[in-house]
Short mmCIF file of C-alpha atoms in Angstrom, two decimals:
data_model
loop_
_atom_site.label_atom_id
_atom_site.label_comp_id
_atom_site.label_asym_id
_atom_site.label_seq_id
_atom_site.Cartn_x
_atom_site.Cartn_y
_atom_site.Cartn_z
CA UNK A 119 75.05 -52.06 -52.48
CA UNK A 120 77.76 -49.74 -51.21
CA UNK A 121 77.46 -45.98 -51.06
CA UNK A 122 80.03 -45.66 -53.84
CA UNK A 123 78.07 -48.00 -56.13
CA UNK A 124 74.86 -46.13 -55.29
CA UNK A 125 76.43 -42.84 -56.32
CA UNK A 126 77.69 -44.45 -59.53
CA UNK A 127 74.22 -45.70 -60.41
CA UNK A 128 72.81 -42.19 -59.93
CA UNK A 129 75.40 -40.74 -62.32
CA UNK A 130 74.76 -43.53 -64.83
CA UNK A 131 71.05 -42.72 -64.68
CA UNK A 132 71.63 -39.00 -65.34
CA UNK A 133 73.95 -39.76 -68.28
CA UNK A 134 71.30 -42.09 -69.73
CA UNK A 135 68.64 -39.39 -69.30
CA UNK A 136 70.85 -36.87 -71.11
CA UNK A 137 71.47 -39.29 -74.00
CA UNK A 138 67.75 -40.09 -74.37
CA UNK A 139 66.91 -36.37 -74.35
CA UNK A 140 69.52 -35.64 -77.03
CA UNK A 141 68.29 -38.50 -79.24
CA UNK A 142 64.68 -37.32 -78.95
CA UNK A 143 65.57 -33.72 -79.83
CA UNK A 144 67.75 -34.84 -82.74
CA UNK A 145 64.78 -36.75 -84.16
CA UNK A 146 62.38 -33.86 -83.49
CA UNK A 147 64.62 -31.22 -85.04
CA UNK A 148 67.51 -31.94 -87.40
CA UNK A 149 69.23 -28.69 -86.39
CA UNK A 150 69.82 -29.95 -82.86
CA UNK A 151 73.14 -31.61 -83.71
CA UNK A 152 74.40 -28.73 -85.83
CA UNK A 153 77.78 -27.43 -84.69
CA UNK A 154 76.48 -23.93 -83.95
CA UNK A 155 73.61 -25.27 -81.86
CA UNK A 156 75.85 -27.58 -79.82
CA UNK A 157 78.25 -24.70 -79.17
CA UNK A 158 75.27 -22.57 -78.16
CA UNK A 159 74.28 -25.23 -75.61
CA UNK A 160 77.79 -25.18 -74.15
CA UNK A 161 77.69 -21.37 -73.90
CA UNK A 162 74.40 -21.58 -72.07
CA UNK A 163 75.72 -24.35 -69.83
CA UNK A 164 78.74 -22.28 -68.73
CA UNK A 165 76.61 -19.67 -66.93
CA UNK A 166 74.61 -22.24 -64.96
CA UNK A 167 77.72 -24.36 -64.35
CA UNK A 168 79.46 -21.51 -62.51
CA UNK A 169 76.39 -20.98 -60.32
CA UNK A 170 76.08 -24.72 -59.70
CA UNK A 171 79.62 -24.97 -58.25
CA UNK A 172 78.74 -22.71 -55.35
CA UNK A 173 75.28 -24.21 -55.02
CA UNK A 174 76.77 -27.70 -54.76
CA UNK A 175 79.08 -26.68 -51.91
CA UNK A 176 76.12 -25.21 -50.03
CA UNK A 177 73.96 -28.29 -50.65
CA UNK A 178 76.74 -30.61 -49.48
CA UNK A 179 76.67 -28.76 -46.14
CA UNK A 180 72.86 -29.28 -46.01
CA UNK A 181 72.35 -25.60 -46.84
CA UNK A 182 71.23 -23.64 -49.89
CA UNK A 183 71.99 -20.31 -51.58
CA UNK A 184 68.93 -18.78 -53.21
CA UNK A 185 70.79 -15.55 -53.93
CA UNK A 186 73.27 -16.87 -56.52
CA UNK A 187 71.30 -15.68 -59.55
CA UNK A 188 70.60 -12.23 -58.12
CA UNK A 189 74.24 -12.02 -57.00
CA UNK A 190 75.42 -12.72 -60.56
CA UNK A 191 73.13 -10.01 -61.93
CA UNK A 192 74.14 -7.55 -59.20
CA UNK A 193 77.85 -8.12 -59.89
CA UNK A 194 77.22 -7.53 -63.60
CA UNK A 195 75.34 -4.32 -62.73
CA UNK A 196 78.22 -3.14 -60.52
CA UNK A 197 80.47 -3.52 -63.56
CA UNK A 198 77.87 -1.61 -65.58
CA UNK A 199 77.92 1.29 -63.13
CA UNK A 200 81.73 1.29 -63.23
CA UNK A 201 81.59 1.20 -67.03
CA UNK A 202 79.42 4.33 -67.07
CA UNK A 203 81.98 5.98 -64.81
CA UNK A 204 84.72 5.22 -67.35
CA UNK A 205 86.73 2.76 -65.24
CA UNK A 206 89.04 0.14 -66.73
CA UNK A 207 87.91 -3.37 -67.60
CA UNK A 208 90.51 -5.01 -65.35
CA UNK A 209 89.29 -3.01 -62.35
CA UNK A 210 85.69 -3.93 -63.16
CA UNK A 211 86.53 -7.63 -63.11
CA UNK A 212 88.45 -7.41 -59.82
CA UNK A 213 85.70 -5.42 -58.11
CA UNK A 214 83.04 -7.76 -59.51
CA UNK A 215 84.73 -10.83 -57.99
CA UNK A 216 85.30 -9.03 -54.68
CA UNK A 217 81.67 -7.89 -54.50
CA UNK A 218 80.41 -11.41 -55.23
CA UNK A 219 82.70 -12.86 -52.57
CA UNK A 220 81.60 -10.28 -49.98
CA UNK A 221 77.93 -11.04 -50.64
CA UNK A 222 78.61 -14.76 -50.26
CA UNK A 223 80.61 -14.17 -47.07
CA UNK A 224 77.73 -12.14 -45.62
CA UNK A 225 75.38 -15.04 -46.38
CA UNK A 226 77.74 -17.37 -44.53
CA UNK A 227 78.14 -15.05 -41.56
CA UNK A 228 74.37 -14.66 -41.21
CA UNK A 229 74.21 -18.42 -40.84
CA UNK A 230 77.26 -19.03 -38.65
CA UNK A 231 77.62 -15.82 -36.61
CA UNK A 232 74.08 -14.47 -36.40
CA UNK A 233 72.81 -18.06 -36.08
CA UNK A 234 69.81 -17.60 -38.35
CA UNK A 235 67.89 -20.89 -38.36
CA UNK A 236 68.29 -21.83 -42.04
CA UNK A 237 70.01 -20.27 -45.07
CA UNK A 238 66.79 -20.65 -47.06
CA UNK A 239 65.33 -17.57 -45.37
CA UNK A 240 68.48 -15.46 -45.19
CA UNK A 241 69.58 -16.10 -48.79
CA UNK A 242 66.02 -15.52 -50.03
CA UNK A 243 66.11 -12.17 -48.25
CA UNK A 244 69.52 -11.46 -49.77
CA UNK A 245 68.11 -12.23 -53.22
CA UNK A 246 65.57 -9.44 -52.84
CA UNK A 247 68.18 -7.05 -51.45
CA UNK A 248 70.45 -7.69 -54.43
CA UNK A 249 67.57 -7.27 -56.85
CA UNK A 250 66.90 -3.82 -55.44
CA UNK A 251 70.58 -2.89 -55.38
CA UNK A 252 71.03 -4.01 -58.99
CA UNK A 253 68.27 -1.62 -60.05
CA UNK A 254 69.73 1.20 -57.92
CA UNK A 255 73.32 0.99 -59.20
CA UNK A 256 72.17 0.98 -62.84
CA UNK A 257 69.50 3.65 -62.39
CA UNK A 258 66.94 1.05 -63.51
CA UNK A 259 68.48 1.03 -66.99
CA UNK A 260 70.25 -1.48 -69.22
CA UNK A 261 73.94 -0.70 -69.73
CA UNK A 262 76.01 -1.80 -72.71
CA UNK A 263 79.28 -0.97 -74.51
CA UNK A 264 81.45 -2.94 -72.08
CA UNK A 265 85.21 -3.16 -72.80
CA UNK A 266 86.42 -6.22 -74.68
CA UNK A 267 88.40 -7.35 -71.62
CA UNK A 268 85.16 -7.66 -69.63
CA UNK A 269 83.35 -9.49 -72.43
CA UNK A 270 86.25 -11.82 -73.23
CA UNK A 271 85.27 -14.74 -70.95
CA UNK A 272 81.69 -14.97 -72.13
CA UNK A 273 82.23 -13.95 -75.75
CA UNK A 274 85.47 -15.53 -76.98
CA UNK A 275 85.47 -18.84 -78.85
CA UNK A 276 88.19 -21.08 -80.30
CA UNK A 277 86.95 -22.42 -83.63
CA UNK A 278 83.46 -21.86 -82.30
CA UNK A 279 84.13 -23.64 -78.99
CA UNK A 280 83.36 -21.25 -76.10
CA UNK A 281 86.29 -20.34 -73.85
CA UNK A 282 83.85 -20.04 -70.95
CA UNK A 283 83.10 -23.76 -71.16
CA UNK A 284 86.82 -24.58 -71.29
CA UNK A 285 87.23 -22.60 -68.05
CA UNK A 286 84.27 -24.52 -66.60
CA UNK A 287 85.91 -27.87 -67.41
CA UNK A 288 89.17 -26.79 -65.75
CA UNK A 289 87.26 -25.43 -62.74
CA UNK A 290 85.24 -28.63 -62.31
CA UNK A 291 88.36 -30.79 -62.45
CA UNK A 292 90.05 -28.56 -59.87
CA UNK A 293 86.98 -28.60 -57.62
CA UNK A 294 86.74 -32.39 -57.90
CA UNK A 295 90.33 -32.71 -56.72
CA UNK A 296 89.68 -30.17 -53.96
CA UNK A 297 86.57 -31.94 -52.64
CA UNK A 298 87.97 -35.48 -52.85
CA UNK A 299 91.65 -35.02 -52.00
CA UNK A 300 91.99 -32.13 -49.52
CA UNK A 301 91.26 -31.93 -45.80
CA UNK A 302 88.98 -28.92 -46.27
CA UNK A 303 87.05 -30.71 -49.03
CA UNK A 304 86.47 -33.73 -46.80
CA UNK A 305 85.47 -31.39 -43.96
CA UNK A 306 82.73 -29.94 -46.19
CA UNK A 307 81.24 -33.42 -46.67
CA UNK A 308 81.60 -34.17 -42.97
CA UNK A 309 79.83 -30.96 -41.99
CA UNK A 310 76.95 -31.85 -44.29
CA UNK A 311 76.74 -35.43 -43.08
CA UNK A 312 76.61 -34.57 -39.37
CA UNK A 313 77.51 -31.05 -38.33
CA UNK A 314 77.51 -31.78 -34.58
CA UNK A 315 79.78 -34.81 -34.93
CA UNK A 316 82.07 -32.75 -37.16
CA UNK A 317 82.26 -30.02 -34.53
CA UNK A 318 83.06 -32.55 -31.80
CA UNK A 319 85.80 -34.08 -33.97
CA UNK A 320 87.60 -30.73 -34.11
CA UNK A 321 86.37 -29.31 -37.41
CA UNK A 322 85.62 -25.58 -37.28
CA UNK A 323 82.23 -25.95 -38.93
CA UNK A 324 81.47 -22.21 -38.80
CA UNK A 325 84.54 -21.44 -40.90
CA UNK A 326 83.77 -24.32 -43.28
CA UNK A 327 80.22 -23.06 -43.89
CA UNK A 328 81.38 -19.46 -44.33
CA UNK A 329 83.98 -20.65 -46.83
CA UNK A 330 81.33 -22.49 -48.88
CA UNK A 331 79.01 -19.48 -49.11
CA UNK A 332 81.92 -17.19 -49.96
CA UNK A 333 82.94 -19.50 -52.81
CA UNK A 334 79.30 -19.51 -53.93
CA UNK A 335 79.42 -15.71 -54.13
CA UNK A 336 82.67 -15.75 -56.14
CA UNK A 337 81.20 -18.29 -58.57
CA UNK A 338 78.14 -16.05 -58.96
CA UNK A 339 80.44 -13.15 -59.83
CA UNK A 340 82.14 -15.25 -62.52
CA UNK A 341 78.71 -16.15 -63.88
CA UNK A 342 77.91 -12.45 -63.98
CA UNK A 343 81.04 -11.78 -66.04
CA UNK A 344 80.04 -14.57 -68.44
CA UNK A 345 76.54 -13.11 -68.79
CA UNK A 346 77.95 -9.72 -69.78
CA UNK A 347 80.14 -11.36 -72.43
CA UNK A 348 77.24 -13.38 -73.82
CA UNK A 349 74.68 -10.57 -74.04
CA UNK A 350 76.86 -7.44 -74.05
CA UNK A 351 74.56 -5.80 -71.49
CA UNK A 352 73.61 -5.81 -67.83
CA UNK A 353 70.03 -5.44 -66.63
CA UNK A 354 69.01 -5.30 -62.98
CA UNK A 355 65.54 -6.62 -63.81
CA UNK A 356 67.11 -10.00 -64.61
CA UNK A 357 67.70 -10.58 -60.89
CA UNK A 358 64.21 -12.09 -60.73
CA UNK A 359 65.05 -14.78 -63.31
CA UNK A 360 65.07 -18.38 -61.99
CA UNK A 361 68.83 -18.81 -62.29
CA UNK A 362 69.07 -20.19 -58.76
CA UNK A 363 66.42 -22.86 -59.39
CA UNK A 364 68.30 -24.02 -62.50
CA UNK A 365 71.46 -24.39 -60.41
CA UNK A 366 69.60 -26.28 -57.68
CA UNK A 367 67.97 -28.59 -60.22
CA UNK A 368 71.34 -29.30 -61.86
CA UNK A 369 72.90 -30.27 -58.53
CA UNK A 370 70.01 -32.46 -57.37
CA UNK A 371 69.70 -34.19 -60.76
CA UNK A 372 73.45 -34.81 -60.53
CA UNK A 373 73.16 -36.62 -57.20
CA UNK A 374 73.36 -33.92 -54.52
CA UNK A 375 70.88 -33.97 -51.65
CA UNK A 376 69.05 -31.40 -49.54
CA UNK A 377 69.99 -33.50 -46.51
CA UNK A 378 73.68 -32.80 -47.14
CA UNK A 379 76.83 -34.86 -47.35
CA UNK A 380 76.40 -35.85 -51.02
CA UNK A 381 77.19 -34.52 -54.47
CA UNK A 382 79.94 -34.66 -57.08
CA UNK A 383 81.28 -32.23 -59.66
CA UNK A 384 80.80 -34.78 -62.47
CA UNK A 385 77.16 -35.36 -61.58
CA UNK A 386 76.56 -31.62 -61.33
CA UNK A 387 78.05 -31.08 -64.79
CA UNK A 388 75.69 -33.67 -66.27
CA UNK A 389 72.81 -31.95 -64.47
CA UNK A 390 73.81 -28.59 -65.97
CA UNK A 391 73.93 -30.12 -69.45
CA UNK A 392 70.47 -31.64 -68.97
CA UNK A 393 69.00 -28.24 -68.02
CA UNK A 394 70.69 -26.52 -70.98
CA UNK A 395 69.64 -29.20 -73.46
CA UNK A 396 66.08 -28.94 -72.16
CA UNK A 397 66.00 -25.16 -72.59
CA UNK A 398 67.60 -25.42 -76.03
CA UNK A 399 65.02 -27.99 -77.05
CA UNK A 400 62.23 -25.62 -76.03
CA UNK A 401 63.65 -22.98 -78.37
CA UNK A 402 64.15 -25.34 -81.30
CA UNK A 403 60.63 -26.73 -81.00
CA UNK A 404 59.13 -23.24 -80.48
CA UNK A 405 57.34 -24.34 -77.33
CA UNK A 406 55.19 -21.70 -75.67
CA UNK A 407 56.83 -19.97 -72.69
CA UNK A 408 53.94 -20.99 -70.41
CA UNK A 409 54.50 -24.65 -71.28
CA UNK A 410 58.25 -24.18 -70.76
CA UNK A 411 57.67 -22.92 -67.22
CA UNK A 412 55.36 -25.86 -66.49
CA UNK A 413 57.87 -28.41 -67.75
CA UNK A 414 60.83 -26.82 -65.94
CA UNK A 415 58.79 -26.69 -62.75
CA UNK A 416 57.98 -30.38 -63.10
CA UNK A 417 61.67 -31.14 -63.69
CA UNK A 418 62.56 -29.41 -60.41
CA UNK A 419 59.79 -31.29 -58.57
CA UNK A 420 61.03 -34.55 -60.10
CA UNK A 421 64.59 -33.73 -59.02
CA UNK A 422 63.43 -33.21 -55.44
CA UNK A 423 61.39 -36.43 -55.60
CA UNK A 424 64.51 -38.27 -56.79
CA UNK A 425 66.37 -36.90 -53.78
CA UNK A 426 63.65 -38.12 -51.40
CA UNK A 427 63.51 -41.56 -53.00
CA UNK A 428 67.31 -41.90 -52.84
CA UNK A 429 67.29 -40.95 -49.16
CA UNK A 430 64.55 -43.51 -48.41
CA UNK A 431 66.38 -46.28 -50.29
CA UNK A 432 69.63 -45.57 -48.47
CA UNK A 433 67.86 -45.55 -45.10
CA UNK A 434 66.28 -48.91 -45.97
CA UNK A 435 69.67 -50.36 -46.94
CA UNK A 436 71.17 -49.18 -43.66
CA UNK A 437 68.35 -50.80 -41.68
CA UNK A 438 68.77 -54.08 -43.56
CA UNK A 439 72.55 -53.98 -43.05
CA UNK A 440 72.11 -53.34 -39.32
CA UNK A 441 69.67 -56.25 -39.02
CA UNK A 442 72.17 -58.75 -40.42
#
């Protein structure tokens, strides 16, 4: 079996899992397939889908960004502080995206310039820093009454269909083209597959990695803008929510790997939908929050197990191919 066929079978498996989950929930609760509920799932998916774009780039390079959720909340809180100061909505959005990008760039520079051993530690530390900063800039308070221009992306719908999800679809198509058709996109996969070989072949791996973490920060900022539109508030305490683990699970379920060099935008989108459908099903079935946490934790463990099994199967195929 070729690598391309292997990747196709993974995506087929995730699509099948999504279909089975939807059928089960439709049987368990007749409201699952209602138009409002489906649109609600897409709204919920949009937030995680933005985070998952940046997470996928980091995972492809054999890295990780545990600060994406806290970065999204911090960017929203920066807009909240600006809102209290009476600044314009357009300026809030620009500053939000810049702040998210700077945070992501710092994550990349800590890895490539300070040569910290693994982004797991540095981005985990950044997550806690951003949590504290989010509370500081808001004075440990929730802020509301954002301008309509700030809430537009997360709030606006077209006949009930969320604009945020339309933007996600366009973004995922653009990122697919970028990763599969451009030199920089191919360099990202190369860096994740073998960073030393990539460096020896002339690829500036430090710049490639910094680029990926910067994009991750920008995607987190966009997710922060969506969250403000959805809820109408910002709250620094939300920086502790497991947004980053949802993004990781979506990517791994969609075929990405902690070992790097793998992952597609299509697979990641299916992974995001699976996470959103699962969370929506919990709400419809009124499942206790403790049970929800247990199930979501098991889903993440299963996603990691799938990654390990895929890696072992591919290693076995390579050994068999080499023996022929």
